[in-house]
mmCIF file of N, CA and C in Angstrom:
data_model
loop_
_atom_site.group_PDB
_atom_site.id
_atom_site.type_symbol
_atom_site.label_atom_id
_atom_site.label_comp_id
_atom_site.label_asym_id
_atom_site.label_seq_id
_atom_site.Cartn_x
_atom_site.Cartn_y
_atom_site.Cartn_z
ATOM 1 N N MET A 199 -21.413 -21.133 -7.720
ATOM 2 C CA MET A 199 -20.669 -20.311 -8.640
ATOM 3 C C MET A 199 -19.175 -20.482 -8.345
ATOM 4 N N ASN A 200 -18.374 -20.609 -9.386
ATOM 5 C CA ASN A 200 -16.938 -20.782 -9.246
ATOM 6 C C ASN A 200 -16.251 -19.439 -9.472
ATOM 7 N N ASN A 201 -15.808 -18.821 -8.399
ATOM 8 C CA ASN A 201 -15.173 -17.502 -8.484
ATOM 9 C C ASN A 201 -13.665 -17.607 -8.278
ATOM 10 N N LYS A 202 -13.027 -18.559 -8.943
ATOM 11 C CA LYS A 202 -11.587 -18.739 -8.760
ATOM 12 C C LYS A 202 -10.807 -18.022 -9.839
ATOM 13 N N LEU A 203 -9.702 -17.435 -9.434
ATOM 14 C CA LEU A 203 -8.760 -16.808 -10.351
ATOM 15 C C LEU A 203 -7.547 -17.724 -10.462
ATOM 16 N N PRO A 204 -6.737 -17.565 -11.500
ATOM 17 C CA PRO A 204 -5.512 -18.353 -11.592
ATOM 18 C C PRO A 204 -4.621 -18.094 -10.369
ATOM 19 N N LEU A 205 -3.944 -19.126 -9.883
ATOM 20 C CA LEU A 205 -3.053 -18.963 -8.744
ATOM 21 C C LEU A 205 -1.830 -18.157 -9.111
ATOM 22 N N ASN A 206 -1.287 -17.466 -8.131
ATOM 23 C CA ASN A 206 -0.018 -16.736 -8.270
ATOM 24 C C ASN A 206 -0.031 -15.741 -9.414
ATOM 25 N N GLN A 207 -1.123 -15.049 -9.567
ATOM 26 C CA GLN A 207 -1.254 -14.063 -10.630
ATOM 27 C C GLN A 207 -0.937 -12.677 -10.057
ATOM 28 N N ILE A 208 -0.159 -11.905 -10.799
ATOM 29 C CA ILE A 208 0.146 -10.525 -10.403
ATOM 30 C C ILE A 208 -0.625 -9.601 -11.325
ATOM 31 N N LEU A 209 -1.399 -8.702 -10.732
ATOM 32 C CA LEU A 209 -2.166 -7.723 -11.487
ATOM 33 C C LEU A 209 -1.477 -6.372 -11.342
ATOM 34 N N GLN A 210 -1.305 -5.679 -12.432
ATOM 35 C CA GLN A 210 -0.670 -4.367 -12.384
ATOM 36 C C GLN A 210 -1.575 -3.344 -13.027
ATOM 37 N N GLY A 211 -1.763 -2.211 -12.365
ATOM 38 C CA GLY A 211 -2.593 -1.157 -12.910
ATOM 39 C C GLY A 211 -3.198 -0.323 -11.811
ATOM 40 N N ASN A 212 -4.192 0.451 -12.147
ATOM 41 C CA ASN A 212 -4.911 1.285 -11.195
ATOM 42 C C ASN A 212 -5.738 0.357 -10.308
ATOM 43 N N SER A 213 -5.398 0.286 -9.031
ATOM 44 C CA SER A 213 -6.060 -0.667 -8.141
ATOM 45 C C SER A 213 -7.561 -0.478 -8.070
ATOM 46 N N LEU A 214 -8.040 0.754 -8.126
ATOM 47 C CA LEU A 214 -9.488 0.979 -8.068
ATOM 48 C C LEU A 214 -10.192 0.416 -9.296
ATOM 49 N N GLU A 215 -9.547 0.498 -10.456
ATOM 50 C CA GLU A 215 -10.139 -0.060 -11.673
ATOM 51 C C GLU A 215 -10.013 -1.574 -11.697
ATOM 52 N N LEU A 216 -8.857 -2.092 -11.278
ATOM 53 C CA LEU A 216 -8.646 -3.530 -11.272
ATOM 54 C C LEU A 216 -9.619 -4.238 -10.329
ATOM 55 N N LEU A 217 -9.893 -3.640 -9.186
ATOM 56 C CA LEU A 217 -10.801 -4.268 -8.232
ATOM 57 C C LEU A 217 -12.179 -4.493 -8.820
ATOM 58 N N LYS A 218 -12.605 -3.644 -9.724
ATOM 59 C CA LYS A 218 -13.915 -3.792 -10.357
ATOM 60 C C LYS A 218 -13.985 -5.027 -11.247
ATOM 61 N N THR A 219 -12.832 -5.530 -11.699
ATOM 62 C CA THR A 219 -12.811 -6.679 -12.613
ATOM 63 C C THR A 219 -12.669 -8.022 -11.902
ATOM 64 N N ILE A 220 -12.429 -7.989 -10.597
ATOM 65 C CA ILE A 220 -12.198 -9.213 -9.848
ATOM 66 C C ILE A 220 -13.519 -9.717 -9.271
ATOM 67 N N PRO A 221 -13.849 -10.988 -9.538
ATOM 68 C CA PRO A 221 -15.108 -11.530 -9.014
ATOM 69 C C PRO A 221 -15.143 -11.526 -7.494
ATOM 70 N N ASN A 222 -16.321 -11.316 -6.922
ATOM 71 C CA ASN A 222 -16.508 -11.398 -5.470
ATOM 72 C C ASN A 222 -16.089 -12.777 -4.978
ATOM 73 N N ASP A 223 -15.563 -12.849 -3.763
ATOM 74 C CA ASP A 223 -15.194 -14.107 -3.107
ATOM 75 C C ASP A 223 -14.141 -14.899 -3.875
ATOM 76 N N SER A 224 -13.272 -14.219 -4.615
ATOM 77 C CA SER A 224 -12.273 -14.946 -5.411
ATOM 78 C C SER A 224 -10.850 -14.787 -4.873
ATOM 79 N N ILE A 225 -10.650 -13.951 -3.863
ATOM 80 C CA ILE A 225 -9.312 -13.700 -3.332
ATOM 81 C C ILE A 225 -9.325 -13.956 -1.832
ATOM 82 N N ASP A 226 -8.332 -14.724 -1.368
ATOM 83 C CA ASP A 226 -8.221 -15.021 0.063
ATOM 84 C C ASP A 226 -7.372 -13.985 0.805
ATOM 85 N N LEU A 227 -6.391 -13.412 0.132
ATOM 86 C CA LEU A 227 -5.485 -12.507 0.821
ATOM 87 C C LEU A 227 -4.861 -11.521 -0.160
ATOM 88 N N ILE A 228 -4.738 -10.298 0.262
ATOM 89 C CA ILE A 228 -3.966 -9.283 -0.464
ATOM 90 C C ILE A 228 -2.945 -8.747 0.521
ATOM 91 N N PHE A 229 -1.684 -8.798 0.142
ATOM 92 C CA PHE A 229 -0.605 -8.270 0.982
ATOM 93 C C PHE A 229 -0.001 -7.088 0.260
ATOM 94 N N ALA A 230 -0.052 -5.945 0.881
ATOM 95 C CA ALA A 230 0.500 -4.727 0.265
ATOM 96 C C ALA A 230 1.568 -4.157 1.201
ATOM 97 N N ASP A 231 2.690 -3.811 0.640
ATOM 98 C CA ASP A 231 3.781 -3.253 1.432
ATOM 99 C C ASP A 231 4.444 -2.126 0.665
ATOM 100 N N PRO A 232 3.680 -1.069 0.347
ATOM 101 C CA PRO A 232 4.286 0.055 -0.372
ATOM 102 C C PRO A 232 5.111 0.922 0.571
ATOM 103 N N PRO A 233 5.925 1.791 0.031
ATOM 104 C CA PRO A 233 6.541 2.791 0.915
ATOM 105 C C PRO A 233 5.409 3.649 1.515
ATOM 106 N N TYR A 234 5.469 3.906 2.790
ATOM 107 C CA TYR A 234 4.396 4.658 3.447
ATOM 108 C C TYR A 234 4.773 6.095 3.769
ATOM 109 N N PHE A 235 5.932 6.554 3.300
ATOM 110 C CA PHE A 235 6.360 7.942 3.523
ATOM 111 C C PHE A 235 6.267 8.293 5.012
ATOM 112 N N MET A 236 6.886 7.451 5.846
ATOM 113 C CA MET A 236 6.804 7.589 7.293
ATOM 114 C C MET A 236 7.935 8.397 7.892
ATOM 115 N N ARG A 237 8.706 9.084 7.055
ATOM 116 C CA ARG A 237 9.782 9.878 7.635
ATOM 117 C C ARG A 237 9.160 11.062 8.375
ATOM 118 N N VAL A 238 9.328 11.079 9.631
ATOM 119 C CA VAL A 238 8.748 12.130 10.472
ATOM 120 C C VAL A 238 9.745 12.542 11.530
ATOM 121 N N GLU A 239 9.553 13.710 12.055
ATOM 122 C CA GLU A 239 10.328 14.138 13.200
ATOM 123 C C GLU A 239 9.484 13.852 14.423
ATOM 124 N N GLY A 240 10.094 13.355 15.450
ATOM 125 C CA GLY A 240 9.343 13.032 16.653
ATOM 126 C C GLY A 240 8.745 11.642 16.540
ATOM 127 N N THR A 241 7.573 11.437 17.139
ATOM 128 C CA THR A 241 6.951 10.121 17.145
ATOM 129 C C THR A 241 5.505 10.207 16.681
ATOM 130 N N LEU A 242 5.025 9.075 16.240
ATOM 131 C CA LEU A 242 3.611 8.915 15.885
ATOM 132 C C LEU A 242 2.976 8.015 16.921
ATOM 133 N N GLN A 243 1.676 8.139 17.127
ATOM 134 C CA GLN A 243 0.965 7.277 18.065
ATOM 135 C C GLN A 243 0.400 6.068 17.339
ATOM 136 N N ARG A 244 0.683 4.879 17.839
ATOM 137 C CA ARG A 244 0.089 3.656 17.300
ATOM 138 C C ARG A 244 -1.368 3.587 17.763
ATOM 139 N N PRO A 245 -2.236 2.923 16.988
ATOM 140 C CA PRO A 245 -3.644 2.840 17.404
ATOM 141 C C PRO A 245 -3.839 2.236 18.782
ATOM 142 N N GLU A 246 -2.976 1.276 19.158
ATOM 143 C CA GLU A 246 -3.124 0.643 20.467
ATOM 144 C C GLU A 246 -2.500 1.468 21.603
ATOM 145 N N GLY A 247 -1.928 2.637 21.270
ATOM 146 C CA GLY A 247 -1.435 3.546 22.286
ATOM 147 C C GLY A 247 0.062 3.680 22.419
ATOM 148 N N GLY A 248 0.841 2.803 21.797
ATOM 149 C CA GLY A 248 2.293 2.920 21.888
ATOM 150 C C GLY A 248 2.829 3.963 20.918
ATOM 151 N N ASN A 249 4.108 4.231 21.023
ATOM 152 C CA ASN A 249 4.745 5.182 20.106
ATOM 153 C C ASN A 249 5.399 4.463 18.941
ATOM 154 N N PHE A 250 5.399 5.101 17.792
ATOM 155 C CA PHE A 250 6.106 4.616 16.611
ATOM 156 C C PHE A 250 7.051 5.723 16.189
ATOM 157 N N SER A 251 8.331 5.421 16.179
ATOM 158 C CA SER A 251 9.304 6.419 15.728
ATOM 159 C C SER A 251 9.326 6.437 14.220
ATOM 160 N N GLY A 252 9.423 7.599 13.642
ATOM 161 C CA GLY A 252 9.532 7.689 12.190
ATOM 162 C C GLY A 252 10.750 6.943 11.701
ATOM 163 N N CYS A 253 10.730 6.528 10.462
ATOM 164 C CA CYS A 253 11.849 5.754 9.931
ATOM 165 C C CYS A 253 12.679 6.618 8.977
ATOM 166 N N ASP A 254 13.857 6.149 8.722
ATOM 167 C CA ASP A 254 14.776 6.855 7.832
ATOM 168 C C ASP A 254 15.317 5.844 6.824
ATOM 169 N N ASP A 255 14.415 5.112 6.183
ATOM 170 C CA ASP A 255 14.794 4.093 5.213
ATOM 171 C C ASP A 255 14.885 4.684 3.827
ATOM 172 N N VAL A 256 15.646 4.035 2.973
ATOM 173 C CA VAL A 256 15.907 4.530 1.622
ATOM 174 C C VAL A 256 14.601 4.812 0.878
ATOM 175 N N TRP A 257 13.655 3.854 0.919
ATOM 176 C CA TRP A 257 12.420 4.013 0.144
ATOM 177 C C TRP A 257 11.549 5.157 0.641
ATOM 178 N N ASP A 258 11.597 5.462 1.928
ATOM 179 C CA ASP A 258 10.807 6.573 2.435
ATOM 180 C C ASP A 258 11.458 7.923 2.133
ATOM 181 N N ASN A 259 12.731 7.921 1.866
ATOM 182 C CA ASN A 259 13.419 9.168 1.552
ATOM 183 C C ASN A 259 13.480 9.429 0.047
ATOM 184 N N ALA A 260 12.812 8.584 -0.723
ATOM 185 C CA ALA A 260 12.825 8.731 -2.178
ATOM 186 C C ALA A 260 11.870 9.836 -2.658
ATOM 187 N N PHE A 261 11.033 10.339 -1.770
ATOM 188 C CA PHE A 261 10.025 11.330 -2.148
ATOM 189 C C PHE A 261 10.445 12.704 -1.625
ATOM 190 N N SER A 262 10.327 13.697 -2.481
ATOM 191 C CA SER A 262 10.758 15.033 -2.076
ATOM 192 C C SER A 262 9.730 15.737 -1.188
ATOM 193 N N ASP A 263 8.450 15.419 -1.382
ATOM 194 C CA ASP A 263 7.401 16.045 -0.587
ATOM 195 C C ASP A 263 6.130 15.211 -0.701
ATOM 196 N N ASN A 264 5.061 15.660 -0.028
ATOM 197 C CA ASN A 264 3.800 14.899 -0.054
ATOM 198 C C ASN A 264 3.236 14.755 -1.464
ATOM 199 N N ALA A 265 3.342 15.783 -2.287
ATOM 200 C CA ALA A 265 2.808 15.721 -3.654
ATOM 201 C C ALA A 265 3.538 14.658 -4.463
ATOM 202 N N ASP A 266 4.843 14.539 -4.282
ATOM 203 C CA ASP A 266 5.639 13.526 -4.965
ATOM 204 C C ASP A 266 5.195 12.132 -4.539
ATOM 205 N N TYR A 267 4.939 11.945 -3.218
ATOM 206 C CA TYR A 267 4.471 10.660 -2.700
ATOM 207 C C TYR A 267 3.085 10.314 -3.246
ATOM 208 N N VAL A 268 2.175 11.270 -3.263
ATOM 209 C CA VAL A 268 0.826 11.039 -3.787
ATOM 210 C C VAL A 268 0.893 10.646 -5.256
ATOM 211 N N ALA A 269 1.718 11.307 -6.025
ATOM 212 C CA ALA A 269 1.883 10.957 -7.444
ATOM 213 C C ALA A 269 2.371 9.528 -7.593
ATOM 214 N N PHE A 270 3.289 9.087 -6.728
ATOM 215 C CA PHE A 270 3.788 7.721 -6.757
ATOM 216 C C PHE A 270 2.677 6.712 -6.453
ATOM 217 N N THR A 271 1.874 6.995 -5.420
ATOM 218 C CA THR A 271 0.848 6.029 -5.036
ATOM 219 C C THR A 271 -0.285 5.956 -6.052
ATOM 220 N N GLN A 272 -0.442 6.957 -6.883
ATOM 221 C CA GLN A 272 -1.500 6.948 -7.887
ATOM 222 C C GLN A 272 -1.019 6.442 -9.238
ATOM 223 N N ALA A 273 0.273 6.164 -9.356
ATOM 224 C CA ALA A 273 0.825 5.691 -10.638
ATOM 225 C C ALA A 273 0.391 4.272 -10.926
#
C-alpha cells in the first residue's frame, strides 16, 4: 500500500480532525513549537530531574490567563 502524502505540505485546522484524514504510516516527522505558556514564578522540574526556569518571552506573555491560552491552543 502506498501511504505517501505530497512533500512539504502544510495542513491547517483542528489537529484532532486533521489526524483522522491522514493515512497510517504516511508521516515521518511532526515538529510542533507552539507557545507553551511557560511564564512561571520560581522553577519547574524537568523529567530528568534538573530545574527549568520559567521564561519571559514575548509569545508566552501574549496570554492574559490560562483560559486565554486554552482558547489559543484550540483555535
